[in-house]
Structure formats: structure tokens, C-alpha cells
Amino acid sequence: MNKRKWTGAVLSAMMVISMLVFPGFSSAQGNINLDGQRKRAKQIKTKQMLQHFASKREKQRRDAVHSKSGASLLDVNEVDFSDKIDSYHWHVYHLTVSEAGTIQVNSNGTPSKVMYDIFPWNPEDEKVYHHGDTLPAGEYDFVVQYNDIEFDPTETDFNYDFTVNGVQMTVDNNVPTVETTSPATHNVHLAKGTTSVTFAGSVSGANNAGISMGSQGKGVIEVSTSAPYSKDIPVQAGYNFATLTASEWSSNMAIEFFKIKVSGMKRIAGADRYEVSANISRLLQDTYPFPTDTVVIARGDLYTDALSGGALASFYGAPILLTGTNALPEKIKQEIEVMMYSHAIILGGTGSVSTNVENQLKAMGLTTERYDGANRFAVSAKIAGKISKVTGTDTAFIASGLNFPDALSASSPSGQMMMPILLVSKDYVPAEIDAFIKSHPNVKQFIIVGGPGTVSDAVATKIASYSHVGKDNVYRVGGANRFEVGVNLVDFFGLTYQQYGFMDPHTLVFANGLDFPDALSGGPLAAKLYAPIMLSYPTRLDGKVNEFLNANENEVIYILGGTGSVSTTVEQQLNAKIQ
């Protein structure tokens, strides 16, 4: 039997069935448009990455004034940025604008596959600037990158040539040159048991260069900027995100990205749900090369307030750590201290996470903010309001607020594209959610997760009735049960992979589908790995999940929780299905 490569030629049988079951609303993938959503998500992630580098670049600029490595600053009102780039490189040109003006950017025939964004250094300025915008005086990064790395990656170089004028600026119009000979490609797939990968190449025109593997410094290795280098870097089963960064004193940078996937299985276990969430936090930060200072705190014995928190956590690149209502568990305190989180977002009111927990966090040196409300729907609406404000989202999920599985299955695509999850009752839209939809006309596409048994057709009809929505903008991803809903979400976001989402269906995150805590903590990890969350019975695989695995090319599987959550029997079954 041929395994599914997920290159997306036809709709799966599951989606055809969905079209037949829910004829009143659009279920065909071909109608939904997530282009704007994915572009906004990419801009947000780019800005967060630049902010990660900001302090280091500023220090380098101060320290290296007397060893300028051949770079020269121009004080001009027009500059050309020209070079070549593929999917896996960014070029970052730093601008200092002396007075406000209308910026003009001419692409000079640059292919549409190559895009630019202008990001302010000021973290309080959330705008992304483009041609024709008024650029205030200040410092900016002009970032050139490939438009579709997540959907249409290529090793082919594209020449670009941008002419920028309209403002007086101080700028260096050269970036460091990075030439990597090993690995031979940027999407690297290694066999089970591989423990290291060799990086080799050369860097020129830079003051500093290094390879980052994991945000806490594990595997961060400096490389020469004056001679060829070769370094063996450790990798582990699953995803390993590596970044080669070369920077010069002017703050210009060349960044090269690698996704290194080692086939295999990894279980993230712990003595209890709290330790599992701490261990997921550690893996989240060790896997990804850019750290966060933010952590999301949620009640560990009740899911209601935290169901909508996945997109918010992903916006900050933050883990979700579980807590007791009245006190932080010891493992959670240790994780906060080790990872040096400095800001905590609390989900729910003081009945869910008490003021005592908040005071413990403050005593540990963290600043705090709280998303609370009269009920779970009010909390959901408040979180959605924040996501809408910072991302300008045009799409939201609708899921049951009375049961957890469907919202948790949606937490990965919600986090990947920073689309809020709005919680509803089975047969009506709560007043708080109704008010959110009415006051946010920019949110005009809705994806209902779950069948009519969890979110009724009456709710779908209500959503479609809003003047800025209409039935053609309401989609449903259903299924016979929670397990099949998860499979169908992979079909919806993964089958036509290049068009609809960041999801990599060959990397899977499994959690107990009959209890919520492990999947709740695992949402941000799944989003960071571009992986769906798949639900399982504790001691056996659901039939539809098993069918999916048999038809799929499974490369990496993560299991959330100990053997009491997902048994060794299920683990053995999953391991046997890895390619």
C-alpha cells in the first residue's frame, strides 16, 4: 500500500464525508483563504526573532566600533539593497532614520517570491512598514526573505534588488556572506538513532557568527569568520531547529535556517501533570533556538479557562505551565527559575488561579497579567480580543466550551497561525462571544471544530448570520468522535499542505484523549513543531487514528505524559508505525 506523502492532489474521503454530513456550510478546503493569516503570523514571528537579537546586536555595535570588518555606513536618502536569497536565508539591513518621511520601496523586477518587511526596533511599535508608509524617526530592520518557506520551500536562489528612498537614513547596504556546504540541504531528515550532524562552510564580511541549537545555549557554537569551519553538533530524536547567524558591527545580519528531523519517538513524561508540563516547557525551549521570557500559567485540575490559551502562548513563544489553584507546585517553580521566565500570563480568575499563586510569581521576580472573566466564555473572548489586537486575525476557531477534546485538537493550528479559539455552548453562542464577533468585523472566517453533537447546526447558523460573515465563510471540521475530529483536522490543514497551513503531518504529537492536562500543555509544543495533536485512548489506538497512521508516512512521534496516560502498549504500536 502506498503511504500518503501529503502533497495534496485530491480531497480525502473524510473531507468528502464531511461535505455530505454538513451540506449547509462550507466544508471543502478549496474555499477558505488563510493567505493573510499566515502572512501576519510570519511577520509576528520575524519581529520576535529580531527582538531576540536586538540586545546582542546593540552590544556588538558598541564594542566593535574600532574593528569595523570592512563595513561602511552611508548617510543617504536613497540606497539599493541587492543580493540573492533562497527559502532558508534572511538578509537584515539596519536603518537609522533621522527624521520622519514617506518611505518609497521600488522592487526593480524582484520576483514576487521574495518579500520585504520593515520592522521597528522599538518593541512598543507593533506596526510593520511598507512602501508608502510614513516612517517615524528611529531605528528599523529592512528584512528580505522568501515569501513561502512553510508552503513552497526551495533551495533555488532568487536575485533581489530593492531601491529605498524618501527618508534620510544611515545604513550599510551589505550583509555578511554565508556559504554552507554541510548539511547539503536545509530540510534534513536523519535515520533513527542519529546523534549528531556536521555543519561546515564559511562566513565572510561578519564580526561574529555562530550556530544555535536550542534557546538555552545547548549546542551554541561560534564559527570562524576568517576561515572555513567544520563542527559536529548533537541532535536528538524529533525536531532540531538550527540557526546560523552572521552579524557585523552595523547590525546587518545574514541568517540561515535548518530543520533537522531525526526519525523516532520521544515521550515527555513526569510524576504528575505538573511535572509533565514542566518537561514540555523544557523541550519547547531546548528544541527551538530563540528563547522567550514569558510563561502562561493555567489551572491544572480544570480545563475551562485554559482551552483558549494556545494561540496566546504561541504569540509569545511561551509554554503553558499548570498550577494548583492555591500554590505553585515545586516542579513548576523550579522550571520558572531554571528557564528564567520574567513575565507570567495567568489564565482565569482568582477562583482558578488564586492571588496566592500570583504573589508567589511576583516574589520570584516575575511581572504578571491576568485574563479573567465571569465565566469561561468571557475569558475566551478576552484572549481572542488580545490576539485580534496584536495580529489583526481574520479567522477564528469555534469549539465547545463544555468539553475539552475538540479545542485541544485545534490548539496546534490555532497557535501556528495565531487564530483565536472561541468557546461556545452546544446550542447557542454565549453573550460574551456574540459581543466579540459583533465588535470585530475583521474576523470574518470561522472554523467550527467538532460535529453537531458538540457544536450544533444552530450555532453554525448563528455564526453565519452576522452581517460580515455569511454561510460561505463558516466551515466545519467534524467527525464521529473526538479521535476522528483530530484526524480530519490533519486532513483539513495538512492534505493540501502548501495552501492551507503550517502543519507537517509526518510529525505527530499524541496525548490522552480522555483527560485534558497533557494535551493542554502540549499545544504550544505541537504548534512550534508544525505538528497536529492526535488523541488516543490510554490503552489502545482509535480505529480511525490507526487507519490514518497506516496510510501516513510517520517520521517523528511525541507522546505527552507517562504510561498511565498513554500506555506502553500504545507506545509500541506507534513506534512500529514510524518510517
XYZ file of C-alpha atoms in Angstrom:
579
model
C 0.000 0.000 0.000
C 1.368 3.454 -0.908
C 1.884 5.788 2.012
C 0.434 9.302 1.848
C 3.031 11.953 1.047
C 0.521 14.768 1.693
C 1.334 16.668 -1.460
C -2.331 17.448 -1.834
C -3.802 16.410 -5.161
C -7.265 15.358 -4.024
C -9.617 15.639 -1.077
C -9.566 12.746 1.321
C -12.597 10.552 1.826
C -13.011 12.051 5.287
C -13.456 15.536 3.878
C -15.917 14.293 1.254
C -17.934 12.688 4.043
C -17.854 15.991 5.928
C -19.294 17.739 2.879
C -22.167 15.265 2.811
C -22.855 15.420 6.534
C -22.867 19.217 6.761
C -24.256 20.425 3.422
C -25.456 23.762 4.769
C -21.973 25.104 5.386
C -18.729 25.074 3.501
C -16.541 22.097 4.320
C -14.486 21.915 1.132
C -10.936 23.086 1.712
C -10.815 24.970 -1.552
C -12.969 27.867 -0.318
C -11.104 29.043 2.760
C -8.389 31.658 2.358
C -5.684 31.754 5.006
C -3.097 33.692 2.993
C -3.470 36.875 5.027
C -3.471 34.930 8.271
C -0.258 33.083 7.544
C 1.438 36.313 6.358
C 0.573 38.054 9.626
C 1.794 35.077 11.645
C 5.063 35.114 9.738
C 5.555 38.840 10.333
C 4.968 38.391 14.060
C 7.460 35.541 14.301
C 10.024 37.536 12.309
C 9.712 40.517 14.620
C 10.030 38.328 17.710
C 13.196 36.799 16.308
C 14.671 40.223 15.570
C 13.877 41.359 19.091
C 15.742 38.318 20.386
C 18.848 39.527 18.542
C 18.427 43.223 19.399
C 20.449 43.455 22.623
C 23.292 41.338 21.227
C 23.441 43.467 18.070
C 23.455 46.685 20.073
C 26.304 45.422 22.260
C 28.268 44.332 19.213
C 27.775 47.742 17.626
C 29.115 49.465 20.755
C 32.040 47.094 21.249
C 33.205 46.807 17.647
C 33.340 50.445 16.547
C 37.124 50.250 16.191
C 37.177 46.977 14.231
C 34.598 47.544 11.528
C 35.383 44.460 9.432
C 35.292 46.439 6.200
C 31.723 47.675 6.663
C 30.942 51.324 5.955
C 27.902 53.378 6.842
C 26.208 55.583 4.272
C 24.256 58.735 5.169
C 21.865 58.876 2.228
C 18.306 59.471 1.096
C 18.412 56.580 -1.365
C 20.009 53.142 -1.147
C 19.989 49.867 -3.084
C 19.750 46.504 -1.357
C 20.674 43.785 -3.840
C 21.803 40.190 -3.363
C 20.376 36.690 -3.749
C 18.362 34.572 -1.359
C 16.595 31.206 -1.099
C 13.891 29.885 1.224
C 16.214 29.342 4.130
C 18.026 32.670 4.392
C 17.120 36.083 5.711
C 19.040 39.257 4.956
C 18.641 42.007 7.530
C 19.694 45.598 6.749
C 19.671 48.027 9.662
C 18.442 51.578 9.054
C 18.644 54.647 11.266
C 16.123 57.244 10.062
C 16.935 60.790 11.176
C 13.526 62.363 10.549
C 10.075 61.156 9.577
C 9.203 60.743 5.934
C 7.222 58.660 3.465
C 9.280 55.618 2.575
C 9.370 54.514 -1.047
C 10.420 50.973 -1.996
C 10.927 50.001 -5.659
C 11.292 46.270 -6.243
C 13.062 46.689 -9.629
C 11.718 43.442 -11.007
C 12.439 41.404 -7.886
C 10.430 38.137 -8.118
C 7.203 38.052 -6.119
C 8.603 35.037 -4.256
C 10.951 37.442 -2.447
C 9.347 39.763 0.072
C 10.464 42.548 2.362
C 9.154 43.949 5.631
C 10.385 46.915 7.644
C 10.329 46.267 11.392
C 10.902 48.959 14.049
C 13.481 48.284 16.751
C 11.116 49.846 19.276
C 9.209 46.837 20.721
C 6.277 49.109 21.565
C 5.745 49.862 17.873
C 3.769 46.861 16.602
C 3.413 48.126 13.039
C 5.129 46.527 10.042
C 6.026 49.172 7.432
C 5.974 49.032 3.622
C 6.057 51.244 0.555
C 4.090 54.468 1.017
C 4.012 54.350 4.833
C 5.143 57.270 6.981
C 8.271 56.109 8.758
C 8.912 57.966 12.057
C 12.471 58.812 13.059
C 14.129 55.822 14.678
C 15.855 52.508 14.007
C 14.499 49.802 11.718
C 15.347 46.473 10.142
C 14.698 46.031 6.432
C 14.245 42.255 6.226
C 14.407 40.363 2.955
C 13.112 36.795 2.953
C 11.452 34.208 0.770
C 7.686 34.506 0.763
C 6.623 30.879 1.186
C 9.181 28.902 3.169
C 6.489 26.987 5.054
C 4.468 26.146 1.955
C 6.772 26.058 -1.049
C 10.373 25.755 0.171
C 13.188 25.817 -2.359
C 16.973 25.723 -2.403
C 16.947 27.845 -5.572
C 18.443 31.323 -5.246
C 16.402 34.343 -6.307
C 18.088 37.659 -7.072
C 16.569 40.713 -5.441
C 17.076 44.439 -5.907
C 15.173 46.912 -3.721
C 15.683 50.673 -4.033
C 14.663 52.537 -0.879
C 14.236 56.308 -0.695
C 12.012 59.033 0.737
C 13.761 59.276 4.114
C 17.220 60.356 5.262
C 18.935 57.291 6.678
C 22.221 55.928 7.883
C 22.721 52.427 6.515
C 25.204 49.778 5.402
C 23.964 48.160 2.188
C 25.985 44.940 2.510
C 25.226 41.823 4.540
C 27.606 39.032 5.564
C 28.061 36.135 3.152
C 27.221 32.659 4.449
C 28.185 29.602 2.412
C 27.197 26.247 3.945
C 28.487 23.011 2.392
C 27.148 20.646 5.078
C 24.349 19.793 5.580
C 23.741 19.680 1.851
C 20.098 20.736 2.270
C 18.174 22.762 4.837
C 15.363 20.294 5.471
C 17.411 17.405 6.832
C 15.822 14.025 7.574
C 18.066 11.633 9.500
C 17.596 7.978 10.366
C 16.599 6.632 13.780
C 19.468 6.673 16.245
C 21.406 9.564 14.669
C 23.071 11.632 17.399
C 24.992 14.362 15.559
C 25.150 16.328 12.333
C 28.147 18.056 10.755
C 27.973 21.749 9.891
C 30.666 23.020 7.550
C 31.187 26.065 5.388
C 32.479 29.611 5.512
C 31.368 33.060 6.654
C 32.790 36.364 5.404
C 32.094 40.040 5.947
C 30.984 39.472 9.558
C 32.293 40.269 13.028
C 30.571 37.327 14.674
C 28.962 34.078 13.580
C 27.530 31.104 15.414
C 25.230 28.097 15.173
C 22.364 27.975 17.664
C 20.641 24.729 18.604
C 18.111 25.240 21.375
C 17.403 28.546 23.087
C 19.254 27.822 26.324
C 22.706 27.682 24.776
C 22.932 23.927 24.319
C 24.932 23.332 21.163
C 25.538 27.059 20.511
C 28.910 27.077 18.776
C 30.870 30.031 17.448
C 32.303 29.600 13.957
C 35.173 31.347 12.228
C 34.561 34.437 10.113
C 38.017 34.271 8.539
C 38.498 30.589 7.563
C 36.384 27.543 6.688
C 34.801 25.788 9.667
C 33.544 22.287 10.458
C 31.571 21.479 13.610
C 29.763 18.357 14.821
C 26.561 19.364 16.610
C 24.477 16.979 18.737
C 20.875 16.231 17.752
C 18.085 14.275 19.416
C 15.111 12.277 18.220
C 12.458 14.524 16.760
C 12.816 18.086 15.531
C 16.044 20.046 15.946
C 15.889 23.662 14.791
C 19.294 25.141 13.971
C 20.172 28.697 13.034
C 23.429 30.037 11.651
C 23.659 33.763 12.297
C 26.358 36.080 10.954
C 26.333 39.712 12.037
C 28.502 42.771 11.533
C 29.086 45.872 13.590
C 26.454 47.862 11.645
C 23.798 45.396 12.933
C 23.275 43.916 9.476
C 22.775 40.148 9.576
C 22.556 37.079 7.399
C 20.525 34.264 8.970
C 20.327 30.686 7.706
C 17.763 28.180 8.975
C 17.849 24.393 9.182
C 15.092 21.951 10.149
C 16.774 18.724 11.202
C 14.380 15.867 11.782
C 15.620 12.624 13.356
C 13.105 9.793 12.899
C 11.990 8.258 16.146
C 9.782 8.559 19.193
C 10.089 10.740 22.260
C 7.957 10.542 25.397
C 7.661 13.611 27.635
C 6.656 12.120 30.957
C 6.628 13.118 34.614
C 5.454 12.075 38.035
C 2.237 14.078 37.583
C 0.595 16.565 35.227
C 2.614 19.420 36.674
C 5.968 17.788 36.057
C 4.826 16.799 32.556
C 4.027 20.442 31.804
C 7.441 21.489 33.166
C 9.185 18.917 30.982
C 7.228 20.044 27.916
C 8.357 23.593 28.669
C 11.971 22.432 28.783
C 11.685 20.577 25.479
C 9.926 23.542 23.885
C 12.825 25.838 24.743
C 15.598 23.316 24.105
C 14.233 22.481 20.665
C 13.723 25.989 19.358
C 16.719 28.347 19.026
C 15.042 31.537 20.262
C 14.054 31.908 23.916
C 11.030 33.560 25.467
C 10.768 35.444 28.727
C 7.034 34.709 29.043
C 5.168 31.777 30.565
C 1.411 31.080 30.583
C 0.021 29.801 33.887
C -3.178 27.736 33.917
C -5.093 25.713 36.485
C -4.061 22.064 36.285
C -7.184 20.298 37.521
C -9.804 22.106 35.410
C -9.577 22.954 31.724
C -12.200 25.666 31.317
C -10.159 28.866 31.394
C -7.128 27.482 29.585
C -8.819 25.998 26.500
C -8.403 29.223 24.552
C -4.852 29.893 25.723
C -2.885 28.101 22.994
C -2.816 30.950 20.462
C -1.831 33.428 23.171
C 1.005 31.160 24.321
C 2.221 30.754 20.743
C 2.141 34.504 20.145
C 4.689 34.885 22.955
C 6.516 31.648 22.115
C 5.598 30.601 25.636
C 4.881 27.276 27.317
C 1.722 26.571 29.301
C 2.668 25.568 32.839
C 0.000 24.023 35.061
C -0.520 25.039 38.657
C -2.620 24.218 41.663
C -5.310 26.738 42.492
C -3.678 27.896 45.702
C 0.033 27.194 45.259
C 2.667 26.681 42.585
C 3.870 23.066 42.511
C 7.559 22.692 43.293
C 8.420 21.404 39.803
C 6.769 24.450 38.253
C 8.734 26.819 40.480
C 11.945 25.039 39.533
C 11.140 25.279 35.826
C 10.427 29.005 36.070
C 13.741 29.571 37.849
C 15.823 27.404 35.502
C 14.329 28.881 32.333
C 14.496 32.412 33.792
C 10.984 33.412 32.769
C 10.293 37.001 33.767
C 6.648 37.539 32.782
C 3.638 35.372 33.620
C 0.240 35.417 31.914
C -2.422 33.910 34.190
C -5.495 32.369 32.601
C -8.701 32.625 34.626
C -9.904 34.447 37.687
C -8.772 34.036 41.275
C -11.111 31.081 41.698
C -8.984 29.222 39.151
C -5.531 30.624 39.950
C -5.527 32.376 43.307
C -3.880 35.624 44.324
C -1.524 33.491 46.396
C -0.145 31.910 43.196
C 0.123 35.353 41.627
C 2.001 36.622 44.674
C 4.352 33.620 44.506
C 5.151 34.519 40.908
C 5.792 38.149 41.835
C 8.021 37.068 44.715
C 10.079 35.104 42.182
C 10.632 38.332 40.246
C 8.012 37.884 37.509
C 5.640 40.552 36.319
C 2.098 39.284 35.868
C -1.034 39.923 33.869
C -4.327 38.080 34.114
C -7.015 37.163 31.584
C -10.128 36.633 33.657
C -13.860 36.981 33.332
C -17.202 35.993 34.798
C -17.025 32.588 33.071
C -15.026 30.532 30.568
C -16.690 32.298 27.636
C -15.693 35.726 28.935
C -12.095 34.515 29.353
C -12.174 33.125 25.817
C -13.453 36.433 24.429
C -10.810 38.415 26.317
C -7.988 36.231 24.982
C -9.442 36.495 21.469
C -9.523 40.279 21.841
C -5.813 40.328 22.604
C -4.996 38.019 19.678
C -7.101 40.149 17.344
C -5.393 43.335 18.504
C -1.836 42.128 18.044
C -2.282 40.012 14.908
C -5.218 41.513 13.019
C -6.566 37.993 12.576
C -9.380 37.431 10.095
C -10.114 33.815 11.117
C -11.165 32.124 14.368
C -11.995 28.639 15.556
C -15.309 27.798 17.203
C -15.242 24.922 19.705
C -17.259 23.585 22.590
C -16.528 25.214 25.926
C -18.318 22.387 27.727
C -15.869 19.670 26.734
C -12.163 19.799 26.035
C -11.106 17.451 23.170
C -12.008 19.472 20.077
C -10.487 22.722 21.333
C -7.289 20.907 22.291
C -7.055 19.278 18.859
C -7.379 22.759 17.335
C -4.695 24.251 19.570
C -1.846 23.418 17.177
C -3.160 25.163 14.024
C -4.551 27.889 16.281
C -1.055 28.517 17.631
C 0.725 28.130 14.310
C -1.359 30.818 12.614
C -2.355 32.688 15.782
C -6.077 32.275 15.273
C -8.158 32.516 18.473
C -10.399 29.712 19.735
C -13.851 31.000 20.676
C -15.741 28.774 23.089
C -19.489 28.258 22.735
C -22.255 26.211 24.292
C -23.697 23.305 22.340
C -26.816 25.097 21.136
C -26.106 28.830 21.437
C -23.449 31.487 21.160
C -22.790 32.942 24.642
C -23.286 36.672 25.082
C -19.551 37.312 25.547
C -18.677 35.564 22.281
C -21.564 37.255 20.490
C -20.215 40.632 21.625
C -16.708 39.742 20.443
C -17.873 38.733 16.961
C -20.019 41.846 16.573
C -17.193 44.152 17.663
C -14.511 42.506 15.492
C -15.718 42.660 11.881
C -12.169 41.862 10.757
C -12.790 38.290 11.972
C -14.954 37.006 9.159
C -13.951 33.348 8.671
C -14.880 30.723 11.258
C -13.836 27.088 11.514
C -16.113 25.005 13.723
C -14.248 22.085 15.281
C -16.431 19.115 16.177
C -19.670 17.642 14.928
C -23.238 18.839 15.654
C -23.200 16.799 18.855
C -20.744 19.264 20.403
C -21.464 22.439 18.396
C -24.935 22.295 16.888
C -26.059 23.445 13.464
C -27.997 26.176 15.285
C -24.676 27.671 16.391
C -23.315 27.391 12.846
C -26.399 29.189 11.551
C -25.984 31.915 14.149
C -22.332 32.456 13.218
C -23.282 32.678 9.556
C -25.983 35.246 10.324
C -23.560 38.002 11.322
C -23.546 40.642 8.604
C -19.785 40.451 7.987
C -19.681 36.630 7.856
C -22.247 34.712 5.801
C -22.580 30.961 5.386
C -19.789 30.697 2.799
C -17.310 31.769 5.475
C -18.328 29.157 8.050
C -16.500 25.820 7.867
C -16.874 22.698 9.934
C -14.286 20.006 10.654
C -16.322 17.235 12.267
C -16.118 13.533 12.903
C -17.864 10.623 14.562
C -15.889 11.182 17.795
C -13.034 13.241 19.238
C -10.419 10.977 17.683
C -11.789 11.284 14.170
C -12.081 15.055 14.565
C -8.330 15.110 15.172
C -7.702 13.063 12.029
C -9.946 15.319 9.975
C -8.123 18.409 11.236
C -4.922 16.929 9.813
C -6.749 16.427 6.526
C -8.082 19.984 6.578
C -4.759 21.693 7.335
C -2.296 19.099 6.112
C -3.662 17.447 2.982
C -3.244 20.440 0.707
C -0.195 21.429 2.748
C 1.160 24.184 0.533
C -2.049 26.177 0.605
C -3.694 25.765 3.980
C -1.339 25.597 6.890
C 1.959 25.113 8.546
C 1.073 21.569 9.572
C 3.570 18.763 8.973
C 1.507 15.554 9.099
C 4.642 13.404 9.287
C 5.364 14.734 12.787
C 2.670 13.847 15.328
C 2.064 14.719 18.979
C -0.041 12.128 20.843
C -1.923 12.711 24.085
C -4.594 11.000 26.184
C -7.946 11.868 24.635
C -9.946 11.110 27.776
C -8.197 13.627 30.034
C -7.031 17.145 29.267
C -3.840 18.218 31.118
C -1.095 16.757 28.939
C -2.661 17.925 25.676
C -3.288 21.345 27.227
C 0.423 21.754 27.995
C 1.375 20.223 24.642
C -0.444 22.698 22.398
C 2.415 25.241 22.157
C 4.926 22.439 21.537
C 2.817 20.981 18.706
C 2.414 24.449 17.192
C 6.175 25.067 17.337
C 6.835 21.706 15.675
C 4.200 22.318 12.954
C 2.614 19.073 14.194
C -1.007 18.065 14.792
C -2.173 16.898 18.203
C -3.598 13.383 17.898
C -5.746 11.907 20.672
C -5.639 8.318 21.857
C -7.326 6.044 24.340
C -4.947 5.323 27.212
C -4.502 1.666 26.281
C -5.352 1.450 22.577
C -5.465 3.428 19.361
C -8.814 4.529 18.000
C -9.723 2.798 14.729
C -9.730 5.970 12.619
C -6.399 7.051 14.101
C -4.954 3.644 13.311
C -6.216 3.891 9.721
C -4.606 7.304 9.402
C -1.263 6.031 10.717
C -1.295 3.053 8.365
C -1.821 5.341 5.377
C 0.600 8.056 6.521
C 4.393 8.336 6.358
C 5.090 8.733 10.075
C 8.572 10.048 10.834
C 8.517 11.552 14.331
C 6.054 10.885 17.147
C 5.968 12.623 20.526
C 3.949 11.152 23.396
C 2.759 13.517 26.120
C 2.513 12.055 29.603
C 3.582 8.906 31.389
C 2.425 5.345 30.837
C -0.668 5.994 32.939
C -1.807 8.485 30.301
C -0.622 6.699 27.164
C 0.359 3.095 27.864
C 3.442 1.198 26.722
C 1.108 -0.842 24.508
C 0.132 2.278 22.565
C 3.759 3.398 22.543
C 4.844 0.116 20.969
C 2.069 0.337 18.370
C 3.128 3.873 17.459
C 6.813 3.034 17.327
C 6.116 0.225 14.875
C 4.488 2.720 12.501
C 7.487 5.079 12.249
C 9.267 5.008 8.891
